[in-house]
PDB file of C-alpha atoms in Angstrom:
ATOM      1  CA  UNK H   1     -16.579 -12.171 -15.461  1.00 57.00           C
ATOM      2  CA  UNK H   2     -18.307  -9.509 -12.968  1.00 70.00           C
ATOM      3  CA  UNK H   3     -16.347  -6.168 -12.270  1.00 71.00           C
ATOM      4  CA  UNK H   4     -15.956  -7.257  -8.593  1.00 71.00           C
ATOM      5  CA  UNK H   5     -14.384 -10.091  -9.285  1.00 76.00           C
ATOM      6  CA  UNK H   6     -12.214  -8.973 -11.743  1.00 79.00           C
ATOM      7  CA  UNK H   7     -11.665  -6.218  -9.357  1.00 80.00           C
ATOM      8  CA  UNK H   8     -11.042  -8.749  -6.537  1.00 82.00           C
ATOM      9  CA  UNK H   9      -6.891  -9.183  -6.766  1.00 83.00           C
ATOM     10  CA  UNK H  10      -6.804  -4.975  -6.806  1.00 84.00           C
ATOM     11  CA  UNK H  11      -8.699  -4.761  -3.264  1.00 84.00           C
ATOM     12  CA  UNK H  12      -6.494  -7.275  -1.774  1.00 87.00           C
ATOM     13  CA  UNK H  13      -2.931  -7.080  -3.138  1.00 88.00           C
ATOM     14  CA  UNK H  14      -2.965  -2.686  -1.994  1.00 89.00           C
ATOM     15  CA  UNK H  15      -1.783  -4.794   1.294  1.00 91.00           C
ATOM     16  CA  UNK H  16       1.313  -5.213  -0.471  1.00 91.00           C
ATOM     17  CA  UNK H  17       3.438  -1.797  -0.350  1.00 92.00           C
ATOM     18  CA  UNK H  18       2.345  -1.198   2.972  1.00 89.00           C
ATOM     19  CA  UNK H  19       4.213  -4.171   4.775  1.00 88.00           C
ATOM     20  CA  UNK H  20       7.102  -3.817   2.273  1.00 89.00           C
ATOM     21  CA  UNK H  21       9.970  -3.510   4.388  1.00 87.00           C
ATOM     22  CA  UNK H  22      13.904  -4.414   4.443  1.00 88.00           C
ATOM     23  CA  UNK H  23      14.077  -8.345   5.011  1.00 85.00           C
ATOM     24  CA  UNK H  24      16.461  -7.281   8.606  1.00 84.00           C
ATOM     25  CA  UNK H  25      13.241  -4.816   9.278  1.00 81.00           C
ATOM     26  CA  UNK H  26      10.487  -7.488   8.500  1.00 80.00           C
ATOM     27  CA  UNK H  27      12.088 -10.443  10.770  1.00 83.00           C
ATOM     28  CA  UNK H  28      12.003  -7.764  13.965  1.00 86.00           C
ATOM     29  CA  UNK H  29       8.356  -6.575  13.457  1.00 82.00           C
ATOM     30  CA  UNK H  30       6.592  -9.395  12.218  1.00 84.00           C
ATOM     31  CA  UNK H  31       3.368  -9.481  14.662  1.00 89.00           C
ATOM     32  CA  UNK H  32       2.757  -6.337  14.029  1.00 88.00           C
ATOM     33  CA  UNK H  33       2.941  -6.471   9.954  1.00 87.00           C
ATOM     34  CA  UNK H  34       0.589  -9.627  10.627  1.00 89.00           C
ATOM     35  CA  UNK H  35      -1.991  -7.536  12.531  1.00 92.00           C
ATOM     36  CA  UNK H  36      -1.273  -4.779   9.804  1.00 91.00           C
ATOM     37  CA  UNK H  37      -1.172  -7.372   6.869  1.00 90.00           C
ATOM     38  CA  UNK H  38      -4.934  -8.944   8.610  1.00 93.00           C
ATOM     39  CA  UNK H  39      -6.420  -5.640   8.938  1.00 93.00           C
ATOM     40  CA  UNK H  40      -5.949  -4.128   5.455  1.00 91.00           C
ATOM     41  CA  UNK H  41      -6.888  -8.117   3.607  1.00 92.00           C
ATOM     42  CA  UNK H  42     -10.156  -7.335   5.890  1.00 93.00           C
ATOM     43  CA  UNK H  43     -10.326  -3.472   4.502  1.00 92.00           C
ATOM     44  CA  UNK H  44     -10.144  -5.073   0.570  1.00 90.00           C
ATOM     45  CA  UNK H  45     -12.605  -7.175   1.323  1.00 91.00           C
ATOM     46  CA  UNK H  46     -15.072  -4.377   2.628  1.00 91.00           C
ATOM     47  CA  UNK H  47     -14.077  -2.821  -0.512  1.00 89.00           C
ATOM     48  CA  UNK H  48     -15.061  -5.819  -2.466  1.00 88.00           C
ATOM     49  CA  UNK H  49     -18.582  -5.850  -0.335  1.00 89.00           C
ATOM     50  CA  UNK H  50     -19.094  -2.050  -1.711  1.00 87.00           C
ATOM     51  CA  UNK H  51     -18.503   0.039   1.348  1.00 90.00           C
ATOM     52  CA  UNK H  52     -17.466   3.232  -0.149  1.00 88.00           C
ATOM     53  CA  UNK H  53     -15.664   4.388   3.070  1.00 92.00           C
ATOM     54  CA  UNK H  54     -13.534   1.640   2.966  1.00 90.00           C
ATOM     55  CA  UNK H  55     -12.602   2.689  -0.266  1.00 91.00           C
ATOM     56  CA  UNK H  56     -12.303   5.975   0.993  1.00 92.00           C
ATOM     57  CA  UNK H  57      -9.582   4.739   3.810  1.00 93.00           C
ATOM     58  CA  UNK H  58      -7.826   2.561   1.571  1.00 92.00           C
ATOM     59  CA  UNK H  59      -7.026   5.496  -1.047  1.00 93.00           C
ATOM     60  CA  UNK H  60      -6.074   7.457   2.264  1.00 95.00           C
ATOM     61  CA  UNK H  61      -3.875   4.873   3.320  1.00 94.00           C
ATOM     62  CA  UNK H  62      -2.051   5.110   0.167  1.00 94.00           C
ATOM     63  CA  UNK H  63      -1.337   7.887  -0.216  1.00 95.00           C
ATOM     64  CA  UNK H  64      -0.447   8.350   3.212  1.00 95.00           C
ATOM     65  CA  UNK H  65       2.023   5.627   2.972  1.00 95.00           C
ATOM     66  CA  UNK H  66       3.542   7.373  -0.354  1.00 96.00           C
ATOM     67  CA  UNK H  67       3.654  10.745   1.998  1.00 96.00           C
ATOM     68  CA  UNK H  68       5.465   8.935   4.709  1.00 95.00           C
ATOM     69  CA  UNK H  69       7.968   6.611   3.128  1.00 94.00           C
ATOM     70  CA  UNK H  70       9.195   9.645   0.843  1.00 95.00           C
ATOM     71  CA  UNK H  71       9.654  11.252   4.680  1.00 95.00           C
ATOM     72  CA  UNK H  72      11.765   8.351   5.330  1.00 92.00           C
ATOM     73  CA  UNK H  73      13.802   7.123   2.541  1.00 92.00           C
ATOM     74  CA  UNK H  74      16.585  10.035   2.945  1.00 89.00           C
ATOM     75  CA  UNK H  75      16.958   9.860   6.136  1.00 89.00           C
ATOM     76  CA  UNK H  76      17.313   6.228   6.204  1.00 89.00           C
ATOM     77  CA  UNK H  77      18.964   5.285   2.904  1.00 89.00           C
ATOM     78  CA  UNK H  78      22.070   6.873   3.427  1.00 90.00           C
ATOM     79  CA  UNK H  79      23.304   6.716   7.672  1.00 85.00           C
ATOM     80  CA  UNK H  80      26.724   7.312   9.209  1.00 85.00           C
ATOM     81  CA  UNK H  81      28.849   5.318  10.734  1.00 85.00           C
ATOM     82  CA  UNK H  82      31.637   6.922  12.328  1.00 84.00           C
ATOM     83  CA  UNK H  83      32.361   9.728  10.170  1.00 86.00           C
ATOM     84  CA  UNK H  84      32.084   7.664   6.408  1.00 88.00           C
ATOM     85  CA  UNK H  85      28.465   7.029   4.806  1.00 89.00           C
ATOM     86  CA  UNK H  86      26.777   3.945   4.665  1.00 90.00           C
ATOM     87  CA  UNK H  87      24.349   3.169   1.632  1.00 92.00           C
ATOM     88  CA  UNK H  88      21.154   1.078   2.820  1.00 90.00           C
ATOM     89  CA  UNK H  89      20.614  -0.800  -0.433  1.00 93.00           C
ATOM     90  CA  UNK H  90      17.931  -2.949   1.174  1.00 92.00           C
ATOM     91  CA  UNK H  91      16.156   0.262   2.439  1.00 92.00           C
ATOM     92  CA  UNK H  92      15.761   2.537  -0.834  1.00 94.00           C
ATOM     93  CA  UNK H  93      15.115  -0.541  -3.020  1.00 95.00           C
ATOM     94  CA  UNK H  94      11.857  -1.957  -0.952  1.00 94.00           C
ATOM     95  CA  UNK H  95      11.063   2.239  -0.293  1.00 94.00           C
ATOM     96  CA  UNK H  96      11.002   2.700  -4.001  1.00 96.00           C
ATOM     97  CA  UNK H  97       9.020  -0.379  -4.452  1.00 96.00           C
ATOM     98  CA  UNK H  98       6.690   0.355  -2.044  1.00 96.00           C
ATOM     99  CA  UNK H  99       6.224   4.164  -3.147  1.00 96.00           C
ATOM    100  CA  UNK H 100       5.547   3.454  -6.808  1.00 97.00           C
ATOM    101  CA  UNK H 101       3.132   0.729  -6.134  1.00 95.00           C
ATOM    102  CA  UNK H 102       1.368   2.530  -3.685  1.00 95.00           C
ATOM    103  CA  UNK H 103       0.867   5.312  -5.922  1.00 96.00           C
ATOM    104  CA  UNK H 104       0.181   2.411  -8.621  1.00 95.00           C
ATOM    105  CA  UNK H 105      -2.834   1.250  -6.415  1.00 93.00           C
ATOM    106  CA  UNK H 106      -3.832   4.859  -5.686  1.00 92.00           C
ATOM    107  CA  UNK H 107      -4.297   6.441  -8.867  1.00 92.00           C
ATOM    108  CA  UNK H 108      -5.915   2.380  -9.472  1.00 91.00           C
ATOM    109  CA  UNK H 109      -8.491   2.900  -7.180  1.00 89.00           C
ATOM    110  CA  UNK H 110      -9.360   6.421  -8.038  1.00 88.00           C
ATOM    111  CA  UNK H 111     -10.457   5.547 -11.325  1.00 88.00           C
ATOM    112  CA  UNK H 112     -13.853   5.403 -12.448  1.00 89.00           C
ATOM    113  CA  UNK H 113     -14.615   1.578 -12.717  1.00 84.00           C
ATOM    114  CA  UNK H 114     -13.780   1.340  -9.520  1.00 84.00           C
ATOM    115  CA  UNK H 115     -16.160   4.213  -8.266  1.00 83.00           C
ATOM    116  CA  UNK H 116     -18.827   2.521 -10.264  1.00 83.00           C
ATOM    117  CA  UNK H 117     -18.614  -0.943  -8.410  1.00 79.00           C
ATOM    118  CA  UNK H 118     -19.107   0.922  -5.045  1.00 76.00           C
ATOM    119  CA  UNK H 119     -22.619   2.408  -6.719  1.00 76.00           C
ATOM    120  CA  UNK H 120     -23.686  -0.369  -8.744  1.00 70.00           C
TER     121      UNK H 120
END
């Protein structure tokens, strides 16, 4: 089996942590994790067709997601109502999903079998 196509699941599954949402979150945004879902499935595949700045933008992307959803998750997980705290179980169990496989398909796509595919 070629490198690219053993490769092939990594470029397209990094869509994964970056529509990972609450299931209450997902329902009310769900055209726009389509578009988001559409436009990264097109990124992996420019990966897969060795354009190294797509490669570039998808390692930026995670780690930008890791970078925002650790900005998030405090704020969010724990909220008041009234004056007693409310725990968001939904939100810090998909946030630490999402941030470990984005850094997961980060430090992935940083290694050097994948930086050979681009050149070879």
């Amino acid at each position: 089996m070629s490198s690219a196509r053993r490769l092939a699941p990594l470029f397209f599954l990094q869509v994964i942590p970056l529509i990972l949402y609450p299931p209450s979150l997902m329902a009310s945004g769900a055209a726009v994790l389509a578009v988001v879902a559409i436009a990264y499935l097109a990124l992996g595949y420019m990966v897969l067709r060795r354009r190294s700045w797509a490669l570039t933008l998808s390692i930026f992307s995670q780690g930008l997601n890791v970078i925002i959803r650790l900005m998030m998750f405090f704020s969010q997980a724990v909220t008041l109502v009234g004056d007693d705290p409310v725990v968001n179980l939904p939100w810090i169990v998909t946030g630490l999903a999402s941030i470990a496989l984005s850094v997961w398909f980060l430090l992935r796509l940083d290694r050097q079998d994948v930086r050979q595919l681009m050149t070879s």
